[in-house]
Amino acid sequence: MSKKAIEPNNINGPILVILPRFIGDAINSLPAIELLNNLYPGKKVCLLIRPYMRDVLERAEGYDFELIEDARYHPNERIGLYRFAKTLKASQFSMAVLLRGSFIEAVLAKLAGIRYVVGYAQNGRKPLLSHPLKLNECHHYIFRYCRLVNDAHGKPLQSFSLPRLRANKAQLTHPEPHATAVYIGGKNKATRHYPVHLAANALTKIVAQTQTHLYLLGDSSEHHDAEELRQQLARKNIEATNLAGTTSLGELVDTISAMDAMITIDSGPMHIASACNIPTLALVGLGTSPFSLVAPLTTHCQVITSHSTSLNEAEIICAIEPEYLAERYLDLFK
């Protein structure tokens, strides 16, 4: 970056941070928010979020920010780009940090009259940025977000903390000594989905060796897959609770936080569990990004990586054997 570093004394108005669109990415952006809090103690920091993210980010622990729902994506009454930019302009933001790499977000910041706009010079938006950075695609996503804040200010900070969520207390429905959340996704997760029959075999072995109740998680589109898993377990006399499609995102955070352990695919729930410090097994086949770039950095999350040689992308995750998954689950508590 050739531009002169931003001096905090020159930032008189509030700061706008445009968050990524997915839950896991939004959670990974929290360390960058903390860096802004460190650089601007007491300064108003506003996070521009998709409306569905509110319940999750309201549970962020130890950060100082306000939430602004992006009216362009309101489920009931959306407004256009120019009208929304006019709304933001009235708040007189001095700086915007674009944690989402789309061109339209840079246009939004420009139309809102924000003087300092920090972001990666990608998707043709470099002319719209006051402080464009070159993206290093080898950097972890948390590092990428934090670097936008740190580099634009002349690299005054040396490290970042990991994301933190604080959940509300959730009342579990079963009395077993332990509770385990299970999220294998649905067919909508394509190559990340761990097949139901493999999950059923692994969970059968786990329940045979532990006193744990299984809580199956997912959204409404994944209820059928979770119910199929519950029924396969029931045929083996194993009771499981299917919560897929029955919880809000906030309740999902609360439920995961109440668990003793979690088994999950590469997903938003994986990042929620990590931010809540829940011992987690992450099943990784072929994802939407290289897993090394999005993997939770906490030691509470252990990764089971497929070593498949299959040329069928959907079968890569199938190389994670149920017996090995069960062994790794038991290792979580050693």
GROMACS .gro file of C-alpha atoms in nm, residues 22 183-195 222 264-270 283-289 291 313-314 317:
model
   33
   22PHE     CA    1  -2.188  -1.547   0.561
  183TYR     CA    2  -2.424  -3.099   1.212
  184ILE     CA    3  -2.355  -3.294   0.894
  185GLY     CA    4  -2.534  -3.050   0.665
  186GLY     CA    5  -2.784  -3.146   0.403
  187LYS     CA    6  -2.763  -3.217   0.035
  188ASN     CA    7  -2.766  -2.838  -0.007
  189LYS     CA    8  -2.409  -2.842   0.126
  190ALA     CA    9  -2.300  -3.049  -0.175
  191THR     CA   10  -1.944  -3.182  -0.132
  192ARG     CA   11  -1.928  -3.072   0.233
  193HIS     CA   12  -2.223  -3.292   0.335
  194TYR     CA   13  -2.126  -3.602   0.534
  195PRO     CA   14  -2.355  -3.885   0.424
  222GLU     CA   15  -3.179  -2.957   0.618
  264THR     CA   16  -1.966  -3.074   1.235
  265ILE     CA   17  -1.871  -3.019   0.875
  266ASP     CA   18  -1.692  -2.703   0.756
  267SER     CA   19  -1.970  -2.452   0.823
  268GLY     CA   20  -2.106  -2.157   1.016
  269PRO     CA   21  -2.195  -2.383   1.313
  270MET     CA   22  -1.830  -2.492   1.323
  283LEU     CA   23  -1.503  -3.312   0.909
  284VAL     CA   24  -1.332  -3.170   0.603
  285GLY     CA   25  -1.362  -3.291   0.247
  286LEU     CA   26  -1.389  -3.052  -0.048
  287GLY     CA   27  -1.504  -2.711   0.068
  288THR     CA   28  -1.587  -2.379  -0.093
  289SER     CA   29  -1.248  -2.238   0.016
  291PHE     CA   30  -0.979  -2.516   0.461
  313GLU     CA   31  -1.587  -3.462  -0.565
  314ALA     CA   32  -1.896  -3.573  -0.373
  317ILE     CA   33  -1.557  -3.659   0.239
   0.00000   0.00000   0.00000
